[in-house]
Amino acid sequence: MTHQISSTSSRAAAEGPQTAGPSAGETSPDAGIGWRRKAAAYWSLTKPRVIELLLVTTLPTMIFAERGFPDIVLVLATMVGGAMAAGSAGAFNCYIDRDMDKLMNRTKKRPLVTGEVTPREAFVFASALGIMALLVLYFGANPLAAALGAAAIFFYVVVYTLVLKRRTEQNIIWGGIAGCFPVVIAWAAVRDTVEWPAIVLFVIIFLWTPPHYWPLSMKYRTDYQTASVPMLGAVATAKTVSVQVVLYAWATIACSLLLIPMGWAGITYSAFALVAGAWFVYESHVLYRQAQDETLTDKKAMKVFHLSIMYLTLLFIGLALDPFIGSPLMG
């Protein structure tokens, strides 16, 4: 399962997350909505854009671990189970953050805010989806993949959403670990273990998450300030954020190249990592220069956000093609 993205009064925000179990009396203000609208609301709870990004890393990792195309049933079980686990975590996040979501423009149309889904329904849905995800991973892949799926849900819901998100500007760094789990789940599904290449892929996504998300937090700084969420882009200057983006971008590229001396990466992955990495680092430096010259705009910051998604996609395309084109450069 990688990295989110798809998202009362001031007194409600001050009271913190509403984490208590749903009460029996909670009902939807729009109980008469049609089933299609209701289904769309449940789908929205899973944060499908985040799921898409996580699945981009899952299949290439499975191919790379197999050094070929794995059994199709295993692929489907891993991807479906992983998507359900990510959807469960996303739904729990919406449930916990519903007080905050009312305050922010980018999240005020989420189903729990509009009333299309009640807190009780969201809680039950997230729980059921999580249980089904673990069953699919357990029986469709193996117990290790299921255990890692459970760890991913726990990390995103408890460590990030409940503990870190409202307390520290470092929230996305450590909370982003949840988005790193899909690669180790994929590796474990194929090889029934977690080896060093999987750990390198895990760290790549860990290092990639801050320069991916911080430009987005710069655009929505007002939202986060209104909701009292200390995202770095909301509490630090553009100059400070841009320095961090550059440092993490360089660290991401350096880590991506570790697969070469480890004897796993061939010419195809190496070429993708170098070319896409150079592009990512260059645009990060452009962001830094614009921040120093005070010409940085939200639109320019979002360019790095979108580019970071393209970078990760290209890197994992190279990972998927590598077993079929070229042999390891070292080993």
Coordinates of C-alpha atoms in Angstrom, one line a residue:
M1 CA 0.0 0.0 0.0
T2 CA 2.7 4.2 -0.7
H3 CA 1.3 8.6 -0.2
Q4 CA -3.6 11.0 0.3
I5 CA -4.6 14.3 -1.0
S6 CA -8.3 13.7 -1.8
S7 CA -10.2 15.8 1.6
T8 CA -18.4 24.0 12.8
S9 CA -17.1 26.3 14.3
S10 CA -13.8 27.3 15.9
R11 CA -14.9 25.7 19.1
A12 CA -15.2 22.3 17.4
A13 CA -11.6 22.6 16.1
A14 CA -10.4 23.5 19.6
E15 CA -12.0 20.4 21.1
G16 CA -9.8 18.2 18.9
P17 CA -10.7 15.1 17.0
Q18 CA -14.0 13.4 17.7
T19 CA -12.7 9.9 18.3
A20 CA -15.4 8.5 20.5
G21 CA -17.5 5.7 19.0
P22 CA -20.6 6.8 17.0
S23 CA -23.7 7.3 19.0
A24 CA -26.9 5.4 18.3
G25 CA -28.8 8.6 17.6
E26 CA -26.7 9.9 14.7
T27 CA -28.7 10.1 11.5
S28 CA -28.1 11.6 8.1
P29 CA -29.6 15.1 7.5
D30 CA -30.4 13.9 4.0
A31 CA -31.7 10.4 4.6
G32 CA -33.5 10.3 1.3
I33 CA -30.5 10.5 -1.0
G34 CA -30.4 7.9 -3.8
W35 CA -28.2 4.8 -3.7
R36 CA -25.9 6.1 -6.4
R37 CA -25.1 9.2 -4.5
K38 CA -24.7 7.2 -1.3
A39 CA -22.3 4.8 -3.1
A40 CA -20.3 7.7 -4.5
A41 CA -20.1 9.1 -0.9
Y42 CA -18.7 5.9 0.4
W43 CA -16.2 5.8 -2.5
S44 CA -15.1 9.3 -1.7
L45 CA -14.5 8.3 1.9
T46 CA -11.7 5.9 0.7
K47 CA -9.7 8.8 -0.8
P48 CA -9.5 7.1 -4.3
R49 CA -6.7 9.4 -5.5
V50 CA -4.5 8.2 -2.7
I51 CA -5.3 4.6 -3.5
E52 CA -4.4 5.2 -7.2
L53 CA -0.9 6.5 -6.2
L54 CA -0.3 3.5 -3.8
L55 CA -1.3 1.0 -6.5
V56 CA 1.2 2.6 -8.9
T57 CA 4.0 1.3 -6.6
T58 CA 2.4 -2.1 -5.8
L59 CA 2.4 -3.9 -9.2
P60 CA 5.9 -2.8 -10.3
T61 CA 7.3 -3.9 -6.9
M62 CA 5.7 -7.4 -7.4
I63 CA 7.2 -7.7 -10.9
F64 CA 10.6 -6.6 -9.6
A65 CA 10.5 -9.0 -6.7
E66 CA 9.4 -11.9 -9.0
R67 CA 11.9 -10.9 -11.7
G68 CA 9.0 -11.5 -14.1
F69 CA 5.2 -11.3 -13.9
P70 CA 3.8 -13.0 -10.8
D71 CA 0.8 -15.2 -10.6
I72 CA -2.3 -13.2 -11.7
V73 CA -4.4 -14.4 -8.7
L74 CA -1.7 -13.2 -6.3
V75 CA -1.4 -9.9 -8.1
L76 CA -5.2 -9.3 -7.9
A77 CA -5.4 -10.4 -4.2
T78 CA -2.5 -8.1 -3.3
M79 CA -3.7 -5.1 -5.2
V80 CA -7.4 -5.5 -4.1
G81 CA -6.4 -6.2 -0.5
G82 CA -3.9 -3.3 -0.5
A83 CA -6.5 -0.9 -2.0
M84 CA -9.1 -1.9 0.6
A85 CA -6.6 -1.4 3.4
A86 CA -5.7 2.1 2.1
G87 CA -9.5 2.8 1.7
S88 CA -10.1 1.7 5.2
A89 CA -7.4 4.0 6.6
G90 CA -8.7 6.9 4.5
A91 CA -12.3 6.4 5.8
F92 CA -11.1 6.3 9.4
N93 CA -9.1 9.5 8.7
C94 CA -12.3 11.2 7.4
Y95 CA -14.2 9.9 10.5
I96 CA -11.6 11.2 12.9
D97 CA -11.0 14.5 11.1
R98 CA -14.6 15.4 10.4
D99 CA -14.5 18.4 12.8
M100 CA -11.4 19.8 11.0
D101 CA -12.8 19.0 7.5
K102 CA -15.7 21.4 8.2
L103 CA -13.2 24.3 8.5
M104 CA -11.1 23.8 5.4
N105 CA -12.2 24.7 1.8
R106 CA -10.4 21.6 0.3
T107 CA -12.3 19.2 2.5
K108 CA -15.6 20.8 3.3
K109 CA -17.3 18.7 0.6
R110 CA -16.3 15.4 2.1
P111 CA -19.3 13.1 2.8
L112 CA -19.2 13.4 6.6
V113 CA -19.3 17.2 6.3
T114 CA -22.1 17.3 3.8
G115 CA -24.1 14.7 5.7
E116 CA -24.3 12.2 2.9
V117 CA -22.7 9.7 5.3
T118 CA -23.2 9.7 9.1
P119 CA -20.3 9.2 11.5
R120 CA -21.8 5.8 12.5
E121 CA -22.0 4.7 8.8
A122 CA -18.4 5.9 8.2
F123 CA -17.1 4.1 11.2
V124 CA -18.8 0.8 10.4
F125 CA -17.7 1.1 6.7
A126 CA -14.0 1.8 7.6
S127 CA -14.0 -1.1 10.1
A128 CA -15.6 -3.6 7.7
L129 CA -13.3 -2.6 4.8
G130 CA -10.3 -3.0 7.0
I131 CA -11.3 -6.5 8.1
M132 CA -12.0 -7.5 4.5
A133 CA -8.7 -6.1 3.4
L134 CA -6.7 -8.2 5.9
L135 CA -8.7 -11.3 5.0
V136 CA -8.0 -10.9 1.3
L137 CA -4.3 -10.3 2.0
Y138 CA -4.1 -13.3 4.4
F139 CA -5.8 -15.8 2.2
G140 CA -4.9 -14.4 -1.2
A141 CA -1.3 -13.7 -0.4
N142 CA 0.2 -14.7 2.9
P143 CA 0.0 -13.9 6.7
L144 CA 3.1 -11.6 6.4
A145 CA 1.4 -9.4 3.8
A146 CA -1.7 -9.3 6.0
A147 CA 0.3 -8.3 9.1
L148 CA 2.0 -5.5 7.1
G149 CA -1.4 -4.4 5.9
A150 CA -2.6 -4.1 9.5
A151 CA 0.5 -2.2 10.4
A152 CA -0.2 0.3 7.6
I153 CA -3.7 0.9 8.7
F154 CA -2.6 1.3 12.4
F155 CA 0.2 3.8 11.4
Y156 CA -2.0 6.0 9.3
V157 CA -5.0 6.0 11.6
V158 CA -3.3 6.1 15.0
V159 CA 0.2 7.3 14.6
Y160 CA -0.5 9.9 11.9
T161 CA -4.1 11.0 12.3
L162 CA -4.6 10.7 16.0
V163 CA -1.1 11.4 17.4
L164 CA 1.0 13.5 15.0
K165 CA -1.2 15.4 12.6
R166 CA -2.4 18.1 15.0
R167 CA 0.7 18.2 17.2
T168 CA 3.8 18.7 15.1
E169 CA 5.0 20.2 11.8
Q170 CA 6.9 16.9 11.3
N171 CA 3.6 15.1 11.0
I172 CA 3.9 14.2 7.3
I173 CA 7.4 12.9 7.7
W174 CA 6.6 10.2 10.2
G175 CA 3.0 9.9 9.3
G176 CA 4.0 9.3 5.7
I177 CA 5.4 6.0 6.7
A178 CA 1.9 4.6 6.2
G179 CA 2.3 5.3 2.5
C180 CA 5.5 3.3 2.3
F181 CA 3.9 0.0 3.3
P182 CA 2.5 -1.0 -0.1
V183 CA 5.9 -1.8 -1.4
V184 CA 6.8 -4.1 1.5
I185 CA 3.4 -5.7 1.3
A186 CA 3.9 -6.3 -2.4
W187 CA 7.4 -7.7 -1.8
A188 CA 6.1 -10.0 1.0
A189 CA 3.3 -11.2 -1.1
V190 CA 5.7 -12.4 -3.8
R191 CA 8.6 -13.7 -1.7
D192 CA 7.0 -14.2 1.8
T193 CA 9.7 -12.2 3.4
V194 CA 11.0 -8.6 3.5
E195 CA 14.5 -8.2 2.0
W196 CA 16.9 -5.2 1.5
P197 CA 15.5 -4.1 -1.9
A198 CA 12.1 -3.8 -0.4
I199 CA 13.5 -1.7 2.5
V200 CA 15.2 0.6 -0.1
L201 CA 11.9 1.0 -1.9
F202 CA 10.2 1.7 1.5
V203 CA 12.8 4.4 2.3
I204 CA 12.5 6.0 -1.2
I205 CA 8.8 6.7 -0.6
F206 CA 9.5 7.8 2.9
L207 CA 12.0 10.4 1.7
W208 CA 9.8 11.3 -1.3
T209 CA 6.7 12.1 0.8
P210 CA 7.8 15.5 2.3
P211 CA 8.8 17.1 -1.0
H212 CA 5.7 15.7 -2.5
Y213 CA 3.3 17.0 0.1
W214 CA 4.9 20.2 1.4
P215 CA 4.3 22.2 -1.8
L216 CA 0.6 21.2 -1.5
S217 CA 0.6 22.4 2.1
M218 CA 2.0 25.8 0.9
K219 CA -1.0 26.2 -1.4
Y220 CA -3.5 25.3 1.4
R221 CA -1.7 27.1 4.2
T222 CA -4.8 29.2 5.1
D223 CA -6.9 26.1 5.4
Y224 CA -4.4 24.4 7.7
Q225 CA -4.0 27.6 9.8
T226 CA -7.8 27.9 10.1
A227 CA -8.0 24.3 11.4
S228 CA -4.9 24.7 13.6
V229 CA -3.0 21.9 11.8
P230 CA 0.8 22.6 11.9
M231 CA 1.7 21.5 8.4
L232 CA 5.1 22.9 7.5
G233 CA 3.7 24.9 4.7
A234 CA 1.3 26.6 7.1
V235 CA 3.8 27.4 9.9
A236 CA 7.1 28.1 8.1
T237 CA 8.1 30.5 5.4
A238 CA 8.3 29.6 1.8
K239 CA 12.1 29.9 2.0
T240 CA 12.3 27.3 4.8
V241 CA 9.9 24.9 3.1
S242 CA 11.8 25.2 -0.2
V243 CA 15.1 24.3 1.5
Q244 CA 13.5 21.2 3.0
V245 CA 12.1 20.2 -0.4
V246 CA 15.5 20.4 -2.0
L247 CA 17.2 18.4 0.7
Y248 CA 14.6 15.6 0.7
A249 CA 14.5 15.5 -3.1
W250 CA 18.3 14.9 -3.2
A251 CA 18.0 12.3 -0.5
T252 CA 15.2 10.5 -2.5
I253 CA 17.4 10.4 -5.6
A254 CA 20.4 9.1 -3.7
C255 CA 18.4 6.4 -2.1
S256 CA 16.8 5.3 -5.4
L257 CA 20.3 4.6 -6.8
L258 CA 21.1 2.2 -4.0
L259 CA 19.5 -0.7 -5.9
I260 CA 22.4 -0.5 -8.4
P261 CA 25.3 -1.4 -6.1
M262 CA 23.0 -3.9 -4.4
G263 CA 23.0 -5.9 -7.6
W264 CA 19.3 -5.7 -8.2
A265 CA 18.8 -2.8 -10.7
G266 CA 19.6 -3.1 -14.4
I267 CA 20.1 -0.5 -17.1
T268 CA 16.4 0.3 -17.5
Y269 CA 15.7 1.1 -13.9
S270 CA 19.0 3.0 -13.6
A271 CA 18.2 5.2 -16.6
F272 CA 14.7 6.0 -15.3
A273 CA 16.0 6.8 -11.8
L274 CA 18.7 9.1 -13.1
V275 CA 16.7 11.0 -15.7
A276 CA 13.5 11.3 -13.7
G277 CA 15.5 12.1 -10.6
A278 CA 17.5 14.8 -12.3
W279 CA 14.2 16.4 -13.4
F280 CA 12.8 16.2 -9.9
V281 CA 15.9 17.8 -8.3
Y282 CA 16.1 20.5 -10.9
E283 CA 12.5 21.6 -10.3
S284 CA 13.0 21.5 -6.6
H285 CA 15.9 23.9 -7.0
V286 CA 13.7 26.1 -9.2
L287 CA 11.2 26.2 -6.3
Y288 CA 14.1 27.2 -3.9
R289 CA 15.2 30.0 -6.2
Q290 CA 11.7 31.4 -6.6
A291 CA 11.3 31.3 -2.8
Q292 CA 14.6 33.2 -2.3
D293 CA 13.6 35.8 -4.9
E294 CA 10.1 36.0 -3.4
T295 CA 8.5 35.2 -6.8
L296 CA 7.1 31.8 -5.6
T297 CA 3.4 31.4 -6.2
D298 CA 0.9 28.7 -5.2
K299 CA 0.8 27.7 -8.9
K300 CA 4.5 27.3 -9.1
A301 CA 4.5 25.3 -5.8
M302 CA 1.9 23.0 -7.2
K303 CA 4.1 22.3 -10.2
V304 CA 6.5 20.5 -7.9
F305 CA 3.6 18.7 -6.3
H306 CA 2.4 17.3 -9.6
L307 CA 6.0 16.7 -10.8
S308 CA 6.7 14.6 -7.7
I309 CA 3.8 12.3 -8.7
M310 CA 5.2 12.0 -12.2
Y311 CA 8.7 11.3 -10.8
L312 CA 7.4 8.4 -8.6
T313 CA 5.4 7.0 -11.5
L314 CA 8.3 7.0 -13.9
L315 CA 10.6 5.5 -11.3
F316 CA 8.3 2.6 -10.7
I317 CA 7.7 2.1 -14.5
G318 CA 11.4 1.7 -14.7
L319 CA 11.3 -0.8 -11.9
A320 CA 8.6 -2.8 -13.6
L321 CA 10.4 -2.9 -17.0
D322 CA 13.8 -3.7 -15.5
P323 CA 13.4 -7.4 -15.2
F324 CA 12.6 -7.7 -18.9
I325 CA 15.1 -5.2 -20.4
G326 CA 18.7 -5.4 -19.4
S327 CA 20.4 -7.2 -16.5
P328 CA 21.7 -5.9 -13.2
L329 CA 24.6 -3.5 -13.6
M330 CA 26.4 -4.9 -10.6
G331 CA 26.3 -8.1 -8.6

